[in-house]
Short mmCIF file of C-alpha atoms in Angstrom, two decimals:
data_model
loop_
_atom_site.label_atom_id
_atom_site.label_comp_id
_atom_site.label_asym_id
_atom_site.label_seq_id
_atom_site.Cartn_x
_atom_site.Cartn_y
_atom_site.Cartn_z
CA MET A 1 126.23 68.09 106.54
CA PRO A 2 128.80 70.17 108.44
CA GLU A 3 127.96 73.77 109.30
CA GLN A 4 130.46 76.60 109.32
CA ALA A 5 129.81 79.47 111.73
CA GLY A 6 128.60 82.53 109.87
CA ALA A 7 128.45 80.73 106.53
CA GLY A 8 125.36 80.71 104.30
CA VAL A 9 121.82 81.50 105.46
CA ARG A 10 119.56 80.02 108.09
CA LEU A 11 117.79 76.92 106.87
CA SER A 12 114.38 78.31 107.89
CA LYS A 13 114.98 81.39 105.73
CA ARG A 14 116.04 79.28 102.76
CA MET A 15 112.95 77.06 103.13
CA SER A 16 110.76 80.16 103.10
CA GLU A 17 112.53 81.49 99.98
CA LEU A 18 111.84 78.18 98.23
CA GLY A 19 108.15 78.47 99.09
CA LEU A 20 108.18 75.31 101.22
CA CYS A 21 106.66 77.01 104.25
CA SER A 22 106.92 80.10 106.45
CA ARG A 23 109.99 80.62 108.66
CA ARG A 24 107.94 79.83 111.75
CA GLU A 25 106.71 76.58 110.23
CA ALA A 26 110.26 75.71 109.18
CA ASP A 27 111.58 76.16 112.72
CA GLU A 28 108.73 74.04 114.07
CA TRP A 29 109.40 71.24 111.58
CA ILE A 30 113.14 71.37 112.16
CA ALA A 31 112.63 71.13 115.92
CA ARG A 32 110.46 68.03 115.38
CA GLY A 33 113.09 66.38 113.21
CA LEU A 34 110.95 66.54 110.05
CA VAL A 35 113.50 68.26 107.78
CA GLN A 36 116.58 66.84 106.09
CA VAL A 37 119.34 68.55 104.13
CA ARG A 38 121.23 66.28 101.77
CA GLY A 39 119.97 63.25 103.68
CA GLN A 40 120.93 64.48 107.15
CA THR A 41 118.44 65.56 109.80
CA ALA A 42 118.48 69.33 110.24
CA PHE A 43 118.77 71.18 113.54
CA ILE A 44 117.62 74.56 114.85
CA GLY A 45 119.97 77.37 113.79
CA MET A 46 121.45 75.33 110.96
CA LYS A 47 122.87 77.28 108.03
CA VAL A 48 123.00 76.19 104.41
CA PRO A 49 124.44 77.63 101.18
CA GLU A 50 122.33 80.46 99.74
CA ASN A 51 121.45 78.34 96.69
CA GLU A 52 120.74 75.08 98.56
CA THR A 53 117.87 73.05 97.07
CA ALA A 54 118.47 69.54 98.49
CA ILE A 55 115.97 70.06 101.31
CA THR A 56 113.31 67.45 101.99
CA VAL A 57 110.34 67.59 104.33
CA ASP A 58 108.72 64.59 106.02
CA SER A 59 105.31 63.65 104.66
CA ARG A 60 103.76 64.24 108.09
CA ALA A 61 104.55 67.95 107.80
CA SER A 62 103.21 68.05 104.24
CA ARG A 63 99.92 66.46 105.35
CA GLU A 64 99.55 68.97 108.18
CA GLN A 65 100.21 71.81 105.77
CA SER A 66 97.63 70.61 103.24
CA ALA A 67 95.00 70.52 106.00
CA ARG A 68 95.46 74.22 106.71
CA VAL A 69 92.80 76.50 105.29
CA THR A 70 92.66 79.89 103.66
CA ILE A 71 89.36 81.74 103.89
CA LEU A 72 88.06 84.57 101.72
CA ILE A 73 85.49 86.84 103.33
CA ASN A 74 83.49 89.78 102.01
CA LYS A 75 84.08 92.07 104.98
CA PRO A 76 81.33 94.55 105.87
CA VAL A 77 81.92 98.03 107.29
CA GLY A 78 82.36 98.04 111.08
CA TYR A 79 84.71 95.07 111.43
CA VAL A 80 88.48 95.25 111.85
CA SER A 81 90.81 92.91 109.99
CA GLY A 82 92.77 91.54 112.93
CA GLN A 83 92.46 91.69 116.70
CA ALA A 84 89.46 93.40 118.30
CA GLU A 85 90.12 97.09 118.93
CA GLY A 86 88.19 100.16 120.03
CA GLY A 87 85.12 98.07 120.78
CA TYR A 88 84.95 96.73 117.22
CA LYS A 89 84.92 93.02 116.47
CA PRO A 90 87.39 91.26 114.15
CA ALA A 91 86.10 89.93 110.83
CA LYS A 92 87.00 86.43 112.05
CA VAL A 93 83.83 86.36 114.21
CA LEU A 94 81.76 86.28 111.00
CA ILE A 95 83.08 82.83 110.12
CA SER A 96 80.58 80.11 110.99
CA GLU A 97 78.65 77.33 109.32
CA ALA A 98 75.68 79.69 108.89
CA THR A 99 77.68 82.30 106.94
CA HIS A 100 79.53 79.79 104.72
CA TRP A 101 78.60 80.72 101.14
CA LYS A 102 76.43 78.11 99.44
CA GLY A 103 78.29 78.74 96.19
CA ASP A 104 81.61 77.50 97.62
CA ARG A 105 82.96 74.80 95.28
CA SER A 106 86.08 73.88 97.26
CA GLY A 107 84.55 70.72 98.72
CA ARG A 108 85.90 71.57 102.20
CA ARG A 109 83.72 71.25 105.30
CA PHE A 110 83.75 73.75 108.14
CA SER A 111 85.26 72.87 111.51
CA ARG A 112 85.74 75.12 114.54
CA SER A 113 89.38 73.99 114.64
CA GLN A 114 89.94 75.91 111.40
CA LEU A 115 89.60 79.16 113.37
CA GLU A 116 92.79 78.38 115.29
CA SER A 117 95.86 80.30 114.08
CA LEU A 118 93.73 81.97 111.40
CA VAL A 119 95.25 85.39 110.73
CA PRO A 120 94.63 88.16 108.18
CA ALA A 121 97.00 88.35 105.21
CA GLY A 122 96.85 92.10 104.85
CA ARG A 123 94.53 94.74 106.25
CA LEU A 124 91.24 96.24 105.16
CA ASP A 125 90.25 99.18 107.34
CA ILE A 126 87.10 99.35 109.40
CA ASP A 127 85.32 101.70 107.00
CA SER A 128 86.02 99.53 103.93
CA THR A 129 84.32 96.45 102.49
CA GLY A 130 85.35 93.63 100.21
CA LEU A 131 87.87 90.86 99.88
CA LEU A 132 89.80 89.96 103.03
CA VAL A 133 92.05 86.91 103.26
CA LEU A 134 92.40 84.95 106.51
CA THR A 135 94.84 82.05 106.46
CA GLN A 136 96.52 79.35 108.53
CA ASP A 137 99.15 78.94 105.81
CA GLY A 138 102.32 80.99 106.21
CA ARG A 139 103.12 80.55 102.52
CA ILE A 140 99.92 82.37 101.56
CA ALA A 141 100.61 85.23 103.96
CA ARG A 142 104.14 85.63 102.63
CA GLU A 143 102.89 85.57 99.03
CA ILE A 144 100.44 88.42 99.69
CA ILE A 145 102.19 90.63 102.24
CA GLY A 146 105.84 89.51 102.27
CA GLU A 147 108.50 92.16 101.74
CA GLN A 148 109.12 90.95 98.20
CA SER A 149 105.45 90.51 97.28
CA GLN A 150 104.34 91.89 93.91
CA VAL A 151 100.73 90.70 94.27
CA ASP A 152 98.49 93.62 93.33
CA LYS A 153 95.15 94.54 94.86
CA GLU A 154 92.21 96.15 93.07
CA TYR A 155 89.75 98.56 94.67
CA ILE A 156 86.61 100.35 93.50
CA VAL A 157 86.58 103.75 95.20
CA ARG A 158 83.67 106.19 95.23
CA VAL A 159 84.80 109.78 95.78
CA SER A 160 83.46 113.29 96.26
CA ASN A 161 85.12 116.66 96.64
CA LEU A 162 86.54 117.33 100.11
CA ASP A 163 83.46 119.35 101.05
CA GLY A 164 81.22 116.44 100.05
CA SER A 165 79.93 118.05 96.89
CA MET A 166 79.46 116.22 93.60
CA PRO A 167 80.57 115.58 90.94
CA PRO A 168 84.17 115.08 92.05
CA ARG A 169 86.74 117.28 90.36
CA LEU A 170 90.16 115.85 89.52
CA SER A 171 92.60 117.42 87.09
CA GLU A 172 94.65 115.32 84.68
CA GLN A 173 97.74 116.42 86.60
CA ASN A 174 96.37 115.11 89.90
CA LEU A 175 95.19 111.89 88.26
CA ALA A 176 98.78 111.42 87.08
CA ARG A 177 99.98 112.06 90.66
CA LEU A 178 97.68 109.30 91.94
CA ASN A 179 99.36 106.94 89.52
CA PHE A 180 102.88 108.02 90.48
CA GLY A 181 104.43 110.89 92.37
CA LEU A 182 102.86 110.90 95.84
CA ALA A 183 104.60 110.08 99.13
CA LEU A 184 103.24 109.10 102.55
CA ASP A 185 105.15 109.87 105.73
CA GLY A 186 108.08 111.01 103.61
CA VAL A 187 108.33 107.70 101.70
CA PRO A 188 107.55 107.68 97.94
CA LEU A 189 104.74 105.32 96.98
CA ARG A 190 105.18 102.59 94.41
CA ARG A 191 103.67 103.16 91.00
CA ALA A 192 99.92 102.53 90.99
CA ARG A 193 97.27 102.19 88.29
CA VAL A 194 94.40 104.60 88.83
CA ALA A 195 91.68 105.43 86.32
CA TRP A 196 88.08 106.64 86.24
CA LEU A 197 85.54 103.82 86.23
CA ASN A 198 82.59 106.17 85.93
CA GLU A 199 81.83 109.80 86.86
CA SER A 200 82.05 109.14 90.62
CA GLU A 201 84.24 106.05 91.01
CA LEU A 202 87.94 105.35 90.51
CA ARG A 203 89.63 101.99 90.07
CA PHE A 204 92.86 101.67 92.09
CA GLU A 205 95.39 98.86 91.55
CA LEU A 206 98.20 98.83 94.11
CA THR A 207 101.11 96.55 94.99
CA GLU A 208 101.42 97.90 98.53
CA GLY A 209 99.05 98.51 101.40
CA LYS A 210 100.03 101.26 103.78
CA LYS A 211 97.54 102.19 106.49
CA ARG A 212 94.55 104.01 104.95
CA GLN A 213 96.67 104.53 101.86
CA ILE A 214 93.94 105.16 99.30
CA ARG A 215 92.04 107.56 101.55
CA ARG A 216 95.20 109.54 102.23
CA MET A 217 96.18 109.58 98.56
CA CYS A 218 92.78 110.93 97.60
CA GLU A 219 92.91 113.67 100.24
CA MET A 220 96.24 114.82 98.80
CA VAL A 221 94.57 115.58 95.46
CA GLY A 222 91.41 117.15 96.87
CA LEU A 223 89.10 114.13 97.00
CA LYS A 224 87.21 112.43 99.82
CA VAL A 225 86.57 108.67 99.79
CA THR A 226 82.92 107.90 100.50
CA ARG A 227 83.04 104.17 99.77
CA LEU A 228 85.92 101.76 99.28
CA LYS A 229 85.61 98.13 98.20
CA ARG A 230 88.42 95.67 97.47
CA VAL A 231 87.42 93.36 94.63
CA ARG A 232 90.63 91.47 93.82
CA ILE A 233 93.90 90.27 95.33
CA GLY A 234 96.25 89.04 92.63
CA ALA A 235 94.41 86.48 90.51
CA VAL A 236 91.69 85.88 93.13
CA ARG A 237 88.49 87.93 92.77
CA LEU A 238 85.68 88.70 95.20
CA GLY A 239 83.19 87.71 92.52
CA ASN A 240 79.65 86.96 93.70
CA LEU A 241 80.56 86.34 97.34
CA PRO A 242 77.80 88.08 99.35
CA LEU A 243 78.57 90.74 101.95
CA GLY A 244 79.33 89.10 105.30
CA ALA A 245 79.72 85.63 103.76
CA TRP A 246 82.90 83.59 103.27
CA ARG A 247 84.33 80.72 101.27
CA TYR A 248 87.50 78.62 101.13
CA LEU A 249 90.32 79.30 98.72
CA GLY A 250 90.13 76.47 96.18
CA ASP A 251 93.00 74.06 95.60
CA ASP A 252 93.27 75.36 92.03
CA GLU A 253 93.38 79.04 93.00
CA ARG A 254 96.60 81.05 93.29
CA PHE A 255 97.12 84.70 94.20
CA ALA A 256 100.28 85.10 92.15
#
């Protein structure tokens, strides 16, 4: 398939758009000669039409991809999502045979090799608990945190007044601002869904995840977050997963 300089889009980008793999995986497969476009072996830097769909991937790459794991962990307070920082350990160190949830129905068996290239798909700050996704699959990461992602996340947030007093006071006007109308660092936030769950807890549903976003939002309307727990990412819920335990994402589970 002839390539014209400057024409179309990079093949790796188009493969990512089609959900075949991440761009990094695409470049790796292309370099190994595992990708064809209209029956011809692809090459690094190759460009294709923006609507190209005649892309095939060798079964070896597909088998490797299916062996990659995605892990769901109920992160405790005191662990960071990614690399160790400030003397705090990453949540990844909690993953072992001993902490594998007995209620896991995926049928997968734990192997130390599954810890290789396992990265967080989104952050959950050190003071927060709940659902954290660690994955070897670039498609999963893109689905959750890609620029075009619309996967929402649900949080249960306990609040007090800024001085720590209870019960928390929040006017209807400020509740409306939490839903839409606030900005962080000069950038307007996407529309959220925020409502009282009980007299001291709010339910937040967001489609973005700026650093310490919920805590900063609450401070802007006179509230202090005293506990924050993420209970859902898209269609995947934390459920009964115990604190500090983990399980595999099932083959029948999808975030979107």
